[in-house]
PDB file of C-alpha atoms in Angstrom:
ATOM      1  CA  MET O   1     -43.148 -90.361   5.439  1.00 86.00           C
ATOM      2  CA  THR O   2     -40.392 -88.905   3.319  1.00 90.00           C
ATOM      3  CA  PRO O   3     -41.606 -85.812   1.459  1.00 92.00           C
ATOM      4  CA  ALA O   4     -41.635 -86.132  -2.322  1.00 93.00           C
ATOM      5  CA  PRO O   5     -39.342 -83.909  -4.367  1.00 95.00           C
ATOM      6  CA  VAL O   6     -40.778 -80.519  -5.303  1.00 96.00           C
ATOM      7  CA  LYS O   7     -42.419 -80.562  -8.733  1.00 95.00           C
ATOM      8  CA  PRO O   8     -41.030 -78.432 -11.600  1.00 96.00           C
ATOM      9  CA  LEU O   9     -41.575 -74.679 -11.365  1.00 97.00           C
ATOM     10  CA  VAL O  10     -44.772 -73.157 -12.724  1.00 96.00           C
ATOM     11  CA  THR O  11     -45.589 -69.550 -13.460  1.00 97.00           C
ATOM     12  CA  ILE O  12     -48.195 -67.492 -11.662  1.00 95.00           C
ATOM     13  CA  ASN O  13     -50.179 -67.651 -14.922  1.00 96.00           C
ATOM     14  CA  ASP O  14     -50.255 -71.468 -14.632  1.00 95.00           C
ATOM     15  CA  LEU O  15     -51.548 -71.211 -11.077  1.00 93.00           C
ATOM     16  CA  ASP O  16     -54.154 -68.612 -12.066  1.00 94.00           C
ATOM     17  CA  LYS O  17     -55.703 -71.178 -14.431  1.00 96.00           C
ATOM     18  CA  LEU O  18     -56.930 -73.288 -11.486  1.00 96.00           C
ATOM     19  CA  ASP O  19     -60.274 -72.333  -9.981  1.00 97.00           C
ATOM     20  CA  ILE O  20     -60.277 -73.717  -6.435  1.00 97.00           C
ATOM     21  CA  ARG O  21     -63.365 -72.910  -4.373  1.00 98.00           C
ATOM     22  CA  VAL O  22     -64.903 -73.609  -0.987  1.00 98.00           C
ATOM     23  CA  GLY O  23     -68.016 -75.757  -1.078  1.00 98.00           C
ATOM     24  CA  THR O  24     -70.155 -77.460   1.535  1.00 98.00           C
ATOM     25  CA  ILE O  25     -70.687 -81.202   1.110  1.00 98.00           C
ATOM     26  CA  THR O  26     -74.445 -81.624   1.466  1.00 98.00           C
ATOM     27  CA  ALA O  27     -74.691 -85.337   0.655  1.00 98.00           C
ATOM     28  CA  VAL O  28     -72.433 -88.366   0.230  1.00 98.00           C
ATOM     29  CA  ALA O  29     -73.769 -91.329  -1.764  1.00 97.00           C
ATOM     30  CA  ASP O  30     -72.355 -94.670  -2.812  1.00 96.00           C
ATOM     31  CA  VAL O  31     -71.355 -95.243  -6.440  1.00 97.00           C
ATOM     32  CA  ALA O  32     -72.492 -98.838  -6.876  1.00 94.00           C
ATOM     33  CA  LYS O  33     -70.261 -99.610  -9.868  1.00 94.00           C
ATOM     34  CA  SER O  34     -67.057 -98.562  -8.062  1.00 96.00           C
ATOM     35  CA  ASP O  35     -64.943 -99.915  -5.213  1.00 95.00           C
ATOM     36  CA  LYS O  36     -63.392 -96.466  -4.604  1.00 95.00           C
ATOM     37  CA  LEU O  37     -65.773 -93.698  -5.659  1.00 97.00           C
ATOM     38  CA  MET O  38     -68.371 -91.849  -3.619  1.00 97.00           C
ATOM     39  CA  LYS O  39     -70.664 -89.187  -5.084  1.00 98.00           C
ATOM     40  CA  LEU O  40     -70.511 -85.877  -3.240  1.00 98.00           C
ATOM     41  CA  THR O  41     -73.223 -83.268  -3.690  1.00 98.00           C
ATOM     42  CA  VAL O  42     -71.537 -79.918  -3.116  1.00 98.00           C
ATOM     43  CA  ASP O  43     -73.104 -76.489  -2.577  1.00 98.00           C
ATOM     44  CA  PHE O  44     -71.065 -73.665  -4.125  1.00 98.00           C
ATOM     45  CA  GLY O  45     -73.483 -70.900  -3.157  1.00 98.00           C
ATOM     46  CA  ASP O  46     -74.896 -70.074  -6.575  1.00 97.00           C
ATOM     47  CA  HIS O  47     -75.062 -73.688  -7.792  1.00 98.00           C
ATOM     48  CA  THR O  48     -74.709 -77.319  -6.731  1.00 98.00           C
ATOM     49  CA  ARG O  49     -72.456 -79.924  -8.361  1.00 98.00           C
ATOM     50  CA  SER O  50     -71.924 -83.665  -8.239  1.00 98.00           C
ATOM     51  CA  ILE O  51     -68.278 -84.479  -7.622  1.00 98.00           C
ATOM     52  CA  LEU O  52     -66.919 -88.017  -7.513  1.00 98.00           C
ATOM     53  CA  ALA O  53     -64.142 -88.683  -5.024  1.00 96.00           C
ATOM     54  CA  GLY O  54     -62.156 -91.854  -4.376  1.00 94.00           C
ATOM     55  CA  ILE O  55     -62.846 -91.898  -0.648  1.00 94.00           C
ATOM     56  CA  LYS O  56     -64.832 -95.119  -0.220  1.00 93.00           C
ATOM     57  CA  GLN O  57     -61.886 -97.119   1.146  1.00 90.00           C
ATOM     58  CA  GLU O  58     -60.232 -94.208   2.971  1.00 89.00           C
ATOM     59  CA  ARG O  59     -62.901 -93.802   5.636  1.00 89.00           C
ATOM     60  CA  ALA O  60     -64.906 -96.214   7.759  1.00 89.00           C
ATOM     61  CA  ASN O  61     -67.921 -93.956   7.244  1.00 94.00           C
ATOM     62  CA  PRO O  62     -67.580 -91.692   4.177  1.00 94.00           C
ATOM     63  CA  ALA O  63     -70.873 -89.981   5.077  1.00 95.00           C
ATOM     64  CA  GLU O  64     -69.116 -88.390   8.080  1.00 96.00           C
ATOM     65  CA  ILE O  65     -67.944 -85.550   5.820  1.00 97.00           C
ATOM     66  CA  THR O  66     -71.529 -84.445   5.130  1.00 98.00           C
ATOM     67  CA  GLY O  67     -71.918 -80.845   6.260  1.00 98.00           C
ATOM     68  CA  LYS O  68     -68.195 -80.067   6.066  1.00 98.00           C
ATOM     69  CA  GLN O  69     -66.656 -77.379   3.919  1.00 98.00           C
ATOM     70  CA  ALA O  70     -63.714 -78.341   1.722  1.00 98.00           C
ATOM     71  CA  LEU O  71     -61.738 -77.128  -1.279  1.00 98.00           C
ATOM     72  CA  PHE O  72     -62.639 -78.265  -4.801  1.00 98.00           C
ATOM     73  CA  VAL O  73     -61.193 -77.678  -8.270  1.00 97.00           C
ATOM     74  CA  VAL O  74     -64.222 -76.526 -10.254  1.00 98.00           C
ATOM     75  CA  ASN O  75     -62.863 -75.742 -13.729  1.00 98.00           C
ATOM     76  CA  LEU O  76     -62.003 -79.242 -14.903  1.00 97.00           C
ATOM     77  CA  PRO O  77     -63.944 -80.765 -17.804  1.00 98.00           C
ATOM     78  CA  GLU O  78     -66.878 -82.921 -16.700  1.00 98.00           C
ATOM     79  CA  ARG O  79     -65.918 -86.587 -16.614  1.00 97.00           C
ATOM     80  CA  LYS O  80     -68.012 -89.732 -16.538  1.00 97.00           C
ATOM     81  CA  MET O  81     -66.747 -92.447 -14.194  1.00 96.00           C
ATOM     82  CA  ALA O  82     -68.487 -95.678 -13.197  1.00 96.00           C
ATOM     83  CA  GLY O  83     -71.645 -94.465 -14.926  1.00 96.00           C
ATOM     84  CA  GLU O  84     -71.777 -91.178 -12.958  1.00 97.00           C
ATOM     85  CA  LEU O  85     -70.819 -87.632 -13.986  1.00 97.00           C
ATOM     86  CA  SER O  86     -68.198 -85.728 -12.005  1.00 98.00           C
ATOM     87  CA  GLN O  87     -68.198 -81.934 -12.259  1.00 98.00           C
ATOM     88  CA  GLY O  88     -64.956 -81.146 -10.434  1.00 98.00           C
ATOM     89  CA  MET O  89     -62.389 -82.613  -8.072  1.00 97.00           C
ATOM     90  CA  LEU O  90     -62.076 -82.784  -4.312  1.00 97.00           C
ATOM     91  CA  PHE O  91     -58.824 -81.076  -3.295  1.00 92.00           C
ATOM     92  CA  ASP O  92     -57.636 -83.381  -0.509  1.00 91.00           C
ATOM     93  CA  ILE O  93     -54.300 -83.812   1.239  1.00 93.00           C
ATOM     94  CA  GLY O  94     -52.174 -86.949   1.531  1.00 91.00           C
ATOM     95  CA  TYR O  95     -53.349 -89.337  -1.198  1.00 86.00           C
ATOM     96  CA  ALA O  96     -50.364 -88.747  -3.504  1.00 87.00           C
ATOM     97  CA  ASP O  97     -47.994 -89.473  -0.600  1.00 92.00           C
ATOM     98  CA  GLY O  98     -49.628 -92.713   0.451  1.00 87.00           C
ATOM     99  CA  VAL O  99     -50.969 -91.416   3.765  1.00 90.00           C
ATOM    100  CA  ILE O 100     -54.608 -91.499   4.798  1.00 88.00           C
ATOM    101  CA  PRO O 101     -56.049 -88.443   3.050  1.00 89.00           C
ATOM    102  CA  CYS O 102     -57.880 -85.646   4.807  1.00 93.00           C
ATOM    103  CA  LEU O 103     -59.963 -82.768   3.543  1.00 95.00           C
ATOM    104  CA  ALA O 104     -58.368 -79.417   2.779  1.00 94.00           C
ATOM    105  CA  ILE O 105     -60.706 -77.229   4.818  1.00 95.00           C
ATOM    106  CA  PRO O 106     -60.891 -73.534   5.692  1.00 96.00           C
ATOM    107  CA  GLU O 107     -60.027 -72.743   9.321  1.00 96.00           C
ATOM    108  CA  SER O 108     -63.317 -70.877   9.710  1.00 97.00           C
ATOM    109  CA  THR O 109     -66.642 -71.059   7.876  1.00 97.00           C
ATOM    110  CA  LEU O 110     -66.616 -69.128   4.597  1.00 98.00           C
ATOM    111  CA  PRO O 111     -69.340 -68.361   2.086  1.00 98.00           C
ATOM    112  CA  ASN O 112     -69.734 -71.241  -0.367  1.00 98.00           C
ATOM    113  CA  GLY O 113     -68.055 -70.392  -3.674  1.00 98.00           C
ATOM    114  CA  THR O 114     -65.200 -68.404  -2.071  1.00 98.00           C
ATOM    115  CA  ARG O 115     -62.080 -68.763  -4.233  1.00 97.00           C
ATOM    116  CA  ALA O 116     -58.696 -69.935  -2.978  1.00 94.00           C
ATOM    117  CA  GLY O 117     -55.588 -68.084  -4.065  1.00 85.00           C
TER     118      GLY O 117
END
């Protein structure tokens, strides 16, 4: 893989707008109307959200990520896709570069809802 060029500079204020948090994936379900999407149920400590992620074709068994902690962007507007509501975005690594994506995970277990940054 050849790394992509670095994106244009942003300010620290731009970065501060993103709310990236640790959550534990408690369930992974099929989205019947989609060839790509899976519905993740994610525990953020004080609340649970449904987050759709395009991981159906990236893994032989998408349910294998159940129980894992990962990073999620939680301050995006809710979005309906394939008849399901998504309340955030999985923050994974590799998709934009055309490599098999993997989860962005903390190196040790953290309390759900812990903020990145």
